[in-house]
Coordinates of C-alpha atoms in Angstrom, one line a residue:
Chain G
X561 CA 73.3 124.1 182.3
X562 CA 71.7 127.9 182.4
X563 CA 69.1 128.4 179.7
X564 CA 66.7 131.1 178.7
X565 CA 63.0 130.7 179.5
X566 CA 60.1 132.0 178.1
X567 CA 56.4 132.3 179.1
X568 CA 53.9 131.6 178.1
X569 CA 54.8 128.8 175.6
X570 CA 51.4 129.8 173.5
X571 CA 49.2 132.9 173.4
X572 CA 46.2 133.4 171.6
X573 CA 44.7 136.8 171.5
X574 CA 42.0 139.1 169.9
X575 CA 43.3 141.6 167.1
X576 CA 43.8 144.7 168.8
X577 CA 44.6 143.5 172.2
X578 CA 47.9 143.8 174.3
X579 CA 50.1 141.2 174.7
X580 CA 53.2 140.9 177.2
X581 CA 55.7 138.1 176.6
X582 CA 58.2 137.3 179.2
X583 CA 61.9 136.2 179.2
X584 CA 64.2 135.2 181.9
X585 CA 67.5 135.5 180.4
X586 CA 70.8 133.6 181.4
X587 CA 71.6 135.1 184.9
X588 CA 74.8 137.3 184.3
X589 CA 74.2 138.0 180.6
X590 CA 74.0 141.8 179.7
X591 CA 72.8 141.6 176.4
X592 CA 69.2 140.7 175.7
X593 CA 67.4 140.4 172.4
X594 CA 63.9 139.7 171.0
X595 CA 63.5 137.9 167.2
X596 CA 60.6 136.8 165.7
X597 CA 60.0 133.8 163.1
X598 CA 56.9 133.9 161.0
X599 CA 55.7 130.2 160.2
X600 CA 57.7 128.9 157.4
X601 CA 60.0 132.0 157.1
X602 CA 63.4 132.9 158.5
X603 CA 64.2 134.3 162.0
X604 CA 64.2 137.9 162.2
X605 CA 65.7 140.3 164.5
X606 CA 63.6 142.8 166.3
X607 CA 65.4 144.6 169.1
X608 CA 68.5 144.5 171.4
X609 CA 68.9 146.0 174.7
X610 CA 71.8 146.6 176.8
X611 CA 72.4 148.8 180.1
X612 CA 68.7 149.1 180.3
X613 CA 68.1 151.0 177.0
X614 CA 67.4 149.8 173.5
X615 CA 70.6 149.7 171.6
X616 CA 69.2 148.6 168.0
X617 CA 66.0 148.0 166.4
X618 CA 64.6 146.7 163.2
X619 CA 62.3 148.2 160.9
X620 CA 59.8 145.6 162.3
X621 CA 60.0 147.1 165.9
X622 CA 57.8 150.2 165.4
X623 CA 55.9 151.9 168.0
X624 CA 53.3 149.2 168.8
X625 CA 56.3 147.4 170.1
X626 CA 58.1 148.2 173.5
X627 CA 60.4 146.4 175.7
X628 CA 61.4 146.5 179.3
X629 CA 63.6 144.9 182.1
X630 CA 61.4 145.8 184.8
X631 CA 63.6 143.8 187.6
X632 CA 66.9 142.3 187.5
X633 CA 65.8 139.1 186.0
X634 CA 62.7 139.6 183.4
X635 CA 63.0 141.1 180.1
X636 CA 59.6 141.5 178.3
X637 CA 58.4 142.5 174.8
X638 CA 54.9 144.3 174.7
X639 CA 53.0 144.7 171.5
X640 CA 50.4 147.1 172.6
X641 CA 47.6 146.5 169.8
X642 CA 48.3 143.2 168.0
X643 CA 47.8 142.6 164.5
X644 CA 47.1 139.3 162.2
X645 CA 50.6 139.9 161.0
X646 CA 52.0 139.7 164.5
X647 CA 51.3 136.0 164.5
X648 CA 54.7 134.3 164.6
X649 CA 57.1 132.5 167.2
X650 CA 58.8 135.0 169.2
X651 CA 62.4 134.2 170.7
X652 CA 64.3 135.7 173.6
X653 CA 68.2 135.3 173.6
X654 CA 70.9 136.6 175.7
X655 CA 74.7 136.9 175.6
X656 CA 77.5 137.9 177.1
X657 CA 79.0 137.9 180.5
X658 CA 80.5 140.7 182.0
X659 CA 83.9 141.5 181.0
X660 CA 84.0 139.3 178.0
X661 CA 83.2 139.6 174.1
X662 CA 81.4 136.3 174.3
X663 CA 79.5 136.4 171.0
X664 CA 77.1 133.2 171.5
X665 CA 73.6 134.2 171.7
X666 CA 71.3 131.6 173.7
X667 CA 67.9 131.1 172.6
X668 CA 64.7 130.6 174.8
X669 CA 62.3 128.3 173.6
X670 CA 60.0 130.7 172.0
X671 CA 56.4 132.0 172.8
X672 CA 54.1 131.2 170.0
X673 CA 51.7 134.1 169.6
X674 CA 48.4 133.7 167.6
X675 CA 46.6 136.6 166.7
X676 CA 42.5 136.1 165.6
Chain E
X198 CA 69.7 141.3 148.0
X199 CA 69.3 139.0 150.9
X200 CA 71.7 139.4 154.0
X201 CA 72.1 135.7 154.1
X202 CA 71.2 133.4 151.3
X203 CA 71.2 129.4 151.8
X204 CA 70.1 126.8 149.5
X205 CA 66.8 125.5 151.1
X206 CA 67.1 122.0 150.0
X207 CA 65.8 119.6 151.0
X208 CA 68.4 117.1 151.3
X209 CA 67.2 113.6 151.5
X210 CA 70.3 111.3 152.5
X211 CA 70.6 107.9 153.9
X212 CA 72.1 107.2 157.1
X213 CA 75.9 107.0 156.9
X214 CA 76.1 109.6 154.1
X215 CA 77.9 112.8 153.7
X216 CA 76.2 115.8 153.1
X217 CA 77.4 119.5 152.4
X218 CA 75.6 123.0 151.7
X219 CA 76.6 126.4 151.4
X220 CA 75.4 129.9 152.5
X221 CA 76.4 133.4 151.0
X222 CA 76.2 136.7 152.9
X223 CA 75.8 140.1 151.6
X224 CA 77.7 142.4 154.3
X225 CA 81.5 142.2 153.7
X226 CA 81.8 143.9 157.2
X227 CA 80.5 140.7 158.6
X228 CA 82.5 139.7 161.6
X229 CA 81.1 136.3 163.1
X230 CA 79.7 133.6 161.5
X231 CA 77.9 130.6 162.9
X232 CA 75.8 127.5 162.2
X233 CA 72.6 127.0 164.3
X234 CA 70.4 124.3 164.2
X235 CA 66.6 124.5 164.4
X236 CA 64.3 121.5 164.9
X237 CA 60.5 121.8 163.9
X238 CA 58.9 124.4 166.1
X239 CA 61.8 125.0 168.4
X240 CA 64.2 127.3 169.0
X241 CA 67.7 127.8 167.2
X242 CA 70.5 126.3 169.1
X243 CA 74.3 126.8 168.1
X244 CA 75.8 124.1 166.5
X245 CA 79.1 125.6 165.8
X246 CA 80.9 128.9 165.3
X247 CA 82.9 129.1 161.8
X248 CA 86.2 130.6 161.9
X249 CA 88.7 131.7 159.2
X250 CA 91.0 128.7 158.9
X251 CA 88.0 126.5 159.0
X252 CA 87.2 124.2 161.9
X253 CA 85.7 120.9 162.5
X254 CA 83.3 119.7 165.7
X255 CA 83.3 116.0 165.5
X256 CA 81.3 115.0 162.2
X257 CA 80.9 118.6 161.4
X258 CA 83.2 120.7 159.3
X259 CA 82.5 124.2 158.4
X260 CA 84.4 126.6 156.1
X261 CA 84.5 130.3 155.7
X262 CA 85.8 132.0 152.5
X263 CA 85.7 135.8 153.3
X264 CA 86.8 136.7 149.7
X265 CA 83.9 135.1 148.4
X266 CA 81.6 135.6 151.3
X267 CA 80.8 132.2 151.5
X268 CA 80.2 129.6 154.4
X269 CA 79.7 126.2 154.2
X270 CA 78.8 123.0 156.3
X271 CA 79.7 119.4 155.8
X272 CA 78.2 116.6 157.9
X273 CA 79.9 113.1 157.8
X274 CA 78.5 110.1 158.5
X275 CA 74.9 111.2 158.7
X276 CA 72.8 110.1 161.7
X277 CA 68.8 110.1 161.9
X278 CA 69.2 112.6 164.6
X279 CA 71.0 115.3 162.2
X280 CA 67.6 115.5 160.7
X281 CA 66.9 119.2 161.1
X282 CA 66.9 122.8 159.6
X283 CA 70.3 124.1 159.5
X284 CA 70.4 127.9 159.8
X285 CA 73.6 130.3 158.6
X286 CA 73.9 132.9 160.8
X287 CA 76.0 136.2 160.6
X288 CA 76.8 139.2 162.4
X289 CA 78.2 142.5 162.4
X290 CA 80.0 144.0 165.3
X291 CA 78.8 147.4 164.8
X292 CA 75.3 146.1 164.7
X293 CA 75.3 145.4 168.4
X294 CA 75.8 141.7 167.8
X295 CA 72.4 141.4 166.4
X296 CA 71.9 138.0 164.2
X297 CA 71.2 137.7 160.9
X298 CA 69.7 134.4 159.9
X299 CA 69.4 132.5 156.4
X300 CA 66.1 131.1 155.9
X301 CA 67.6 127.5 156.5
X302 CA 68.7 124.4 154.9
X303 CA 66.7 121.4 155.7
X304 CA 68.4 118.0 156.0
X305 CA 66.5 114.5 156.2
X306 CA 68.3 111.7 157.1
X307 CA 66.7 108.5 156.4
X308 CA 67.3 104.9 157.6

Protein backbone atom coordinates (compact mmCIF):
# COMPACT_ATOMS: atom_id res chain seq x y z
CA UNK A 1 0.00 0.00 0.00
CA UNK A 2 1.44 3.41 -0.92
CA UNK A 3 2.42 5.61 1.99
CA UNK A 4 3.70 9.05 2.83
CA UNK A 5 7.31 9.06 3.99
CA UNK A 6 9.16 11.70 5.99
CA UNK A 7 12.79 12.35 6.81
CA UNK A 8 14.43 12.70 9.19
CA UNK A 9 12.45 10.90 11.87
CA UNK A 10 14.14 13.04 14.55
CA UNK A 11 15.93 16.37 14.33
CA UNK A 12 17.68 18.24 17.11
CA UNK A 13 18.74 21.80 16.41
CA UNK A 14 19.92 24.93 18.16
CA UNK A 15 17.62 27.90 18.48
CA UNK A 16 18.06 30.23 15.52
CA UNK A 17 19.17 27.54 13.13
CA UNK A 18 17.38 26.65 9.92
CA UNK A 19 15.81 23.25 9.49
CA UNK A 20 14.30 21.54 6.47
CA UNK A 21 11.83 18.74 6.95
CA UNK A 22 11.25 16.47 4.00
CA UNK A 23 8.25 14.54 2.83
CA UNK A 24 7.52 12.28 -0.10
CA UNK A 25 3.74 12.27 -0.63
CA UNK A 26 1.88 9.37 -2.17
CA UNK A 27 2.52 9.24 -5.88
CA UNK A 28 -0.18 10.93 -7.99
CA UNK A 29 -1.60 12.83 -5.02
CA UNK A 30 -2.11 16.50 -5.79
CA UNK A 31 -2.80 18.14 -2.44
CA UNK A 32 -0.17 18.39 0.25
CA UNK A 33 -0.31 19.51 3.85
CA UNK A 34 1.84 20.14 6.87
CA UNK A 35 0.49 19.79 10.38
CA UNK A 36 2.23 19.96 13.70
CA UNK A 37 1.55 18.50 17.13
CA UNK A 38 3.20 19.95 20.19
CA UNK A 39 3.68 17.28 22.85
CA UNK A 40 0.45 16.69 24.71
CA UNK A 41 -1.58 18.96 22.45
CA UNK A 42 -3.82 18.51 19.45
CA UNK A 43 -2.77 18.26 15.83
CA UNK A 44 -2.77 21.72 14.21
CA UNK A 45 -2.97 22.66 10.56
CA UNK A 46 -0.04 24.68 9.21
CA UNK A 47 -0.36 24.93 5.45
CA UNK A 48 -1.93 23.39 2.37
CA UNK A 49 -0.28 23.31 -1.05
CA UNK A 50 -1.77 22.67 -4.45
CA UNK A 51 -0.64 23.32 -8.00
CA UNK A 52 2.74 24.57 -6.81
CA UNK A 53 1.43 27.23 -4.53
CA UNK A 54 0.14 27.69 -1.02
CA UNK A 55 -3.64 27.47 -0.99
CA UNK A 56 -4.14 28.17 2.68
CA UNK A 57 -2.04 28.77 5.78
CA UNK A 58 -2.75 29.13 9.45
CA UNK A 59 -1.69 31.87 11.84
CA UNK A 60 1.14 29.61 13.00
CA UNK A 61 2.65 29.64 9.51
CA UNK A 62 4.42 32.99 9.74
CA UNK A 63 7.32 34.40 7.74
CA UNK A 64 9.73 31.95 9.36
CA UNK A 65 8.03 29.08 7.57
CA UNK A 66 8.10 28.19 3.90
CA UNK A 67 7.15 25.21 1.78
CA UNK A 68 8.45 24.01 -1.51
CA UNK A 69 7.96 21.22 -3.97
CA UNK A 70 11.41 21.27 -5.58
CA UNK A 71 10.81 18.29 -7.85
CA UNK A 72 8.05 15.86 -8.72
CA UNK A 73 8.31 13.86 -5.54
CA UNK A 74 9.51 15.89 -2.54
CA UNK A 75 7.57 18.37 -0.45
CA UNK A 76 9.58 20.32 2.10
CA UNK A 77 8.90 22.52 5.10
CA UNK A 78 11.62 25.01 6.01
CA UNK A 79 11.82 26.86 9.29
CA UNK A 80 14.31 29.70 8.81
CA UNK A 81 15.21 30.57 12.38
CA UNK A 82 13.92 28.03 14.84
CA UNK A 83 12.48 28.99 18.21
CA UNK A 84 12.07 26.87 21.30
CA UNK A 85 8.32 26.80 20.73
CA UNK A 86 8.81 25.17 17.31
CA UNK A 87 9.61 21.93 19.11
CA UNK A 88 6.90 19.54 17.99
CA UNK A 89 6.07 16.57 15.81
CA UNK A 90 5.58 17.70 12.22
CA UNK A 91 3.32 15.60 10.02
CA UNK A 92 3.09 15.74 6.26
CA UNK A 93 -0.13 14.59 4.60
CA UNK A 94 -1.35 14.16 1.06
CA UNK A 95 -4.64 13.43 -0.63
CA UNK A 96 -6.51 13.25 -3.84
CA UNK A 97 -6.00 11.46 -7.06
CA UNK A 98 -6.38 13.46 -10.22
CA UNK A 99 -10.02 13.85 -11.19
CA UNK A 100 -11.44 12.74 -7.85
CA UNK A 101 -12.82 14.47 -4.78
CA UNK A 102 -11.16 11.98 -2.52
CA UNK A 103 -11.15 13.50 0.92
CA UNK A 104 -8.98 11.19 2.93
CA UNK A 105 -5.67 12.65 3.95
CA UNK A 106 -2.88 10.17 4.52
CA UNK A 107 -0.30 11.10 7.08
CA UNK A 108 3.40 10.41 7.15
CA UNK A 109 5.10 9.06 10.29
CA UNK A 110 6.25 12.53 11.31
CA UNK A 111 9.49 14.30 12.14
CA UNK A 112 10.08 15.01 15.78
CA UNK A 113 11.83 18.39 16.01
CA UNK A 114 13.55 19.45 19.20
CA UNK A 115 14.89 23.00 19.43
CA UNK A 116 17.43 23.60 22.20
CA UNK B 1 -14.93 28.34 21.35
CA UNK B 2 -12.79 25.45 20.14
CA UNK B 3 -13.49 24.23 16.63
CA UNK B 4 -13.67 20.61 17.74
CA UNK B 5 -14.19 19.53 21.33
CA UNK B 6 -13.87 16.05 22.70
CA UNK B 7 -14.20 14.39 26.05
CA UNK B 8 -10.53 13.70 26.81
CA UNK B 9 -11.25 10.61 28.93
CA UNK B 10 -9.43 8.51 29.77
CA UNK B 11 -11.86 5.68 29.31
CA UNK B 12 -10.50 2.63 31.02
CA UNK B 13 -12.53 -0.45 30.06
CA UNK B 14 -12.16 -4.24 30.30
CA UNK B 15 -11.77 -6.38 27.23
CA UNK B 16 -15.11 -7.14 25.64
CA UNK B 17 -16.78 -4.01 26.96
CA UNK B 18 -18.53 -1.37 24.90
CA UNK B 19 -17.22 2.18 25.05
CA UNK B 20 -18.69 5.28 23.48
CA UNK B 21 -17.64 8.90 23.37
CA UNK B 22 -18.58 12.11 21.66
CA UNK B 23 -17.33 15.15 19.90
CA UNK B 24 -18.89 18.52 19.08
CA UNK B 25 -17.86 20.94 16.36
CA UNK B 26 -18.49 24.65 16.14
CA UNK B 27 -18.51 25.40 12.41
CA UNK B 28 -21.92 24.65 10.98
CA UNK B 29 -20.41 24.74 7.49
CA UNK B 30 -18.32 21.64 8.22
CA UNK B 31 -18.85 19.12 5.47
CA UNK B 32 -16.77 16.06 6.21
CA UNK B 33 -16.25 14.19 9.42
CA UNK B 34 -13.79 11.53 10.42
CA UNK B 35 -12.50 9.52 13.29
CA UNK B 36 -8.75 9.04 13.26
CA UNK B 37 -6.79 6.87 15.62
CA UNK B 38 -3.43 7.91 17.03
CA UNK B 39 -1.11 5.62 18.90
CA UNK B 40 1.49 7.11 21.21
CA UNK B 41 4.02 9.21 19.27
CA UNK B 42 2.68 7.98 15.93
CA UNK B 43 0.84 9.61 13.07
CA UNK B 44 -2.96 9.85 12.93
CA UNK B 45 -4.50 7.04 10.92
CA UNK B 46 -7.98 7.13 9.47
CA UNK B 47 -10.34 4.86 11.36
CA UNK B 48 -13.51 5.76 9.51
CA UNK B 49 -15.36 8.52 7.78
CA UNK B 50 -18.67 9.55 9.34
CA UNK B 51 -21.75 9.84 7.18
CA UNK B 52 -25.05 11.56 7.87
CA UNK B 53 -26.95 8.31 8.09
CA UNK B 54 -24.46 6.83 10.52
CA UNK B 55 -22.16 4.02 9.54
CA UNK B 56 -20.57 0.92 10.89
CA UNK B 57 -17.23 -0.71 10.26
CA UNK B 58 -16.93 -3.98 12.09
CA UNK B 59 -16.99 -3.25 15.80
CA UNK B 60 -16.98 0.50 15.26
CA UNK B 61 -20.12 2.60 14.80
CA UNK B 62 -20.10 6.32 14.07
CA UNK B 63 -23.05 8.70 14.24
CA UNK B 64 -23.44 12.27 13.04
CA UNK B 65 -26.05 14.74 14.19
CA UNK B 66 -25.77 17.86 12.05
CA UNK B 67 -28.50 19.72 13.89
CA UNK B 68 -26.65 19.40 17.18
CA UNK B 69 -23.20 19.46 15.55
CA UNK B 70 -22.32 16.28 17.33
CA UNK B 71 -20.37 13.16 16.34
CA UNK B 72 -20.05 9.93 18.26
CA UNK B 73 -17.99 6.76 18.12
CA UNK B 74 -18.94 3.47 19.70
CA UNK B 75 -16.58 0.53 20.02
CA UNK B 76 -18.13 -2.86 20.72
CA UNK B 77 -16.34 -5.91 22.08
CA UNK B 78 -13.21 -3.91 22.93
CA UNK B 79 -9.84 -5.49 22.22
CA UNK B 80 -6.53 -4.71 23.86
CA UNK B 81 -5.40 -3.39 20.48
CA UNK B 82 -8.12 -0.74 20.58
CA UNK B 83 -6.12 1.14 23.23
CA UNK B 84 -5.26 4.44 21.57
CA UNK B 85 -6.27 8.07 21.34
CA UNK B 86 -9.26 8.66 19.08
CA UNK B 87 -9.27 11.96 17.23
CA UNK B 88 -12.45 13.62 16.03
CA UNK B 89 -11.68 15.46 12.80
CA UNK B 90 -13.76 17.77 10.64
CA UNK B 91 -13.19 19.82 7.54
CA UNK B 92 -14.92 22.62 5.69
CA UNK B 93 -14.72 22.36 1.93
CA UNK B 94 -14.11 26.01 1.38
CA UNK B 95 -11.07 25.73 3.63
CA UNK B 96 -9.33 23.59 1.05
CA UNK B 97 -9.82 20.44 3.03
CA UNK B 98 -7.67 21.49 5.93
CA UNK B 99 -8.51 19.23 8.82
CA UNK B 100 -9.48 20.52 12.24
CA UNK B 101 -8.63 18.08 14.99
CA UNK B 102 -10.02 17.57 18.42
CA UNK B 103 -7.58 17.01 21.24
CA UNK B 104 -8.49 13.32 21.35
CA UNK B 105 -10.18 10.82 23.62
CA UNK B 106 -7.89 8.30 25.26
CA UNK B 107 -9.15 4.73 25.53
CA UNK B 108 -7.34 2.04 27.48
CA UNK B 109 -8.59 -1.52 27.24
CA UNK B 110 -7.38 -3.76 30.04
CA UNK B 111 -7.17 -7.53 30.12
